[in-house]
């Protein structure tokens, strides 16, 4: 397949992203966030997010093109997140991507949002080893995957979240601690001067009878909330730095312990850690420490590619183009709760409706 510039569009939550990739190389990208508009509500408001995507779509695409020194006519394919995510937000991104692809006469590819996080690492470190273990840690997802050829092969789930994901735990505990949204960065900042051993928070699903690779952070969230409540009931000032550091340590301990164990079990010598929580300083440091001890190569994208962005979607589109994958059909739709099975995600609304009727 000839080399093409792939435009990637991401709009699954509160970031509107556009990225441009060709032959595995990032040419330019831009992100507009509506996070500040959601902060006063303590979480993402779907209607606000969708409206923000509508306003930001064209300026973000233009900014990405200008940063890459390209024109609209240089785009050879368009890739867009078709799920999972907020329904209205995904619809805005897909409508914009369809309009661009149709007007430019180029193919359109639907991309699974989580596969985008996996591909983000390729923009910094090159092609993924075959096989590799990938730990995805984001606001709504925590998964351990066995990945081979991302563009062609099915993705094997070794473990997934059974209740709250790591990012959800950070957001909810941050609110209890009186910290701002989003909770992950706030917890990370508050933990800098704290003692990670000050509070003996639990390590969920880490016992010998528990699932080896699944994750559960609901109990940890509850434990942290009760710890804060007990201090307040006694009229004591909350030792915020110690609580944040201990919470962060518990999350990082569980994530990295299970990820390295999965590498050992499957004879894989590369661990890739991606997603928004991969930006957490303790997760990165402990992953590096444990991978070094286990003889496992660690790959983590730079901070600006850990959170949601269009570059990661363009990276998947670029892989699909070069693999000769079939483009999406004209009536491709969205799937807000799509499971991660393949990197390409081409749901069709009428097929989904027919399945429900049956």
mmCIF file of C-alpha atoms in Angstrom, residues 212-213 256-266:
data_model
loop_
_atom_site.group_PDB
_atom_site.id
_atom_site.type_symbol
_atom_site.label_atom_id
_atom_site.label_comp_id
_atom_site.label_asym_id
_atom_site.label_seq_id
_atom_site.Cartn_x
_atom_site.Cartn_y
_atom_site.Cartn_z
ATOM 1 C CA UNK A 212 -4.322 -13.433 38.389
ATOM 2 C CA UNK A 213 -4.774 -10.651 35.879
ATOM 3 C CA UNK A 256 2.771 -3.205 37.908
ATOM 4 C CA UNK A 257 2.797 -6.453 39.880
ATOM 5 C CA UNK A 258 0.105 -7.992 37.665
ATOM 6 C CA UNK A 259 1.627 -6.640 34.448
ATOM 7 C CA UNK A 260 5.087 -8.048 35.120
ATOM 8 C CA UNK A 261 3.569 -11.359 36.240
ATOM 9 C CA UNK A 262 1.670 -11.552 32.924
ATOM 10 C CA UNK A 263 4.930 -11.011 31.014
ATOM 11 C CA UNK A 264 6.584 -13.851 32.921
ATOM 12 C CA UNK A 265 3.624 -16.200 32.519
ATOM 13 C CA UNK A 266 3.430 -15.708 28.752
#
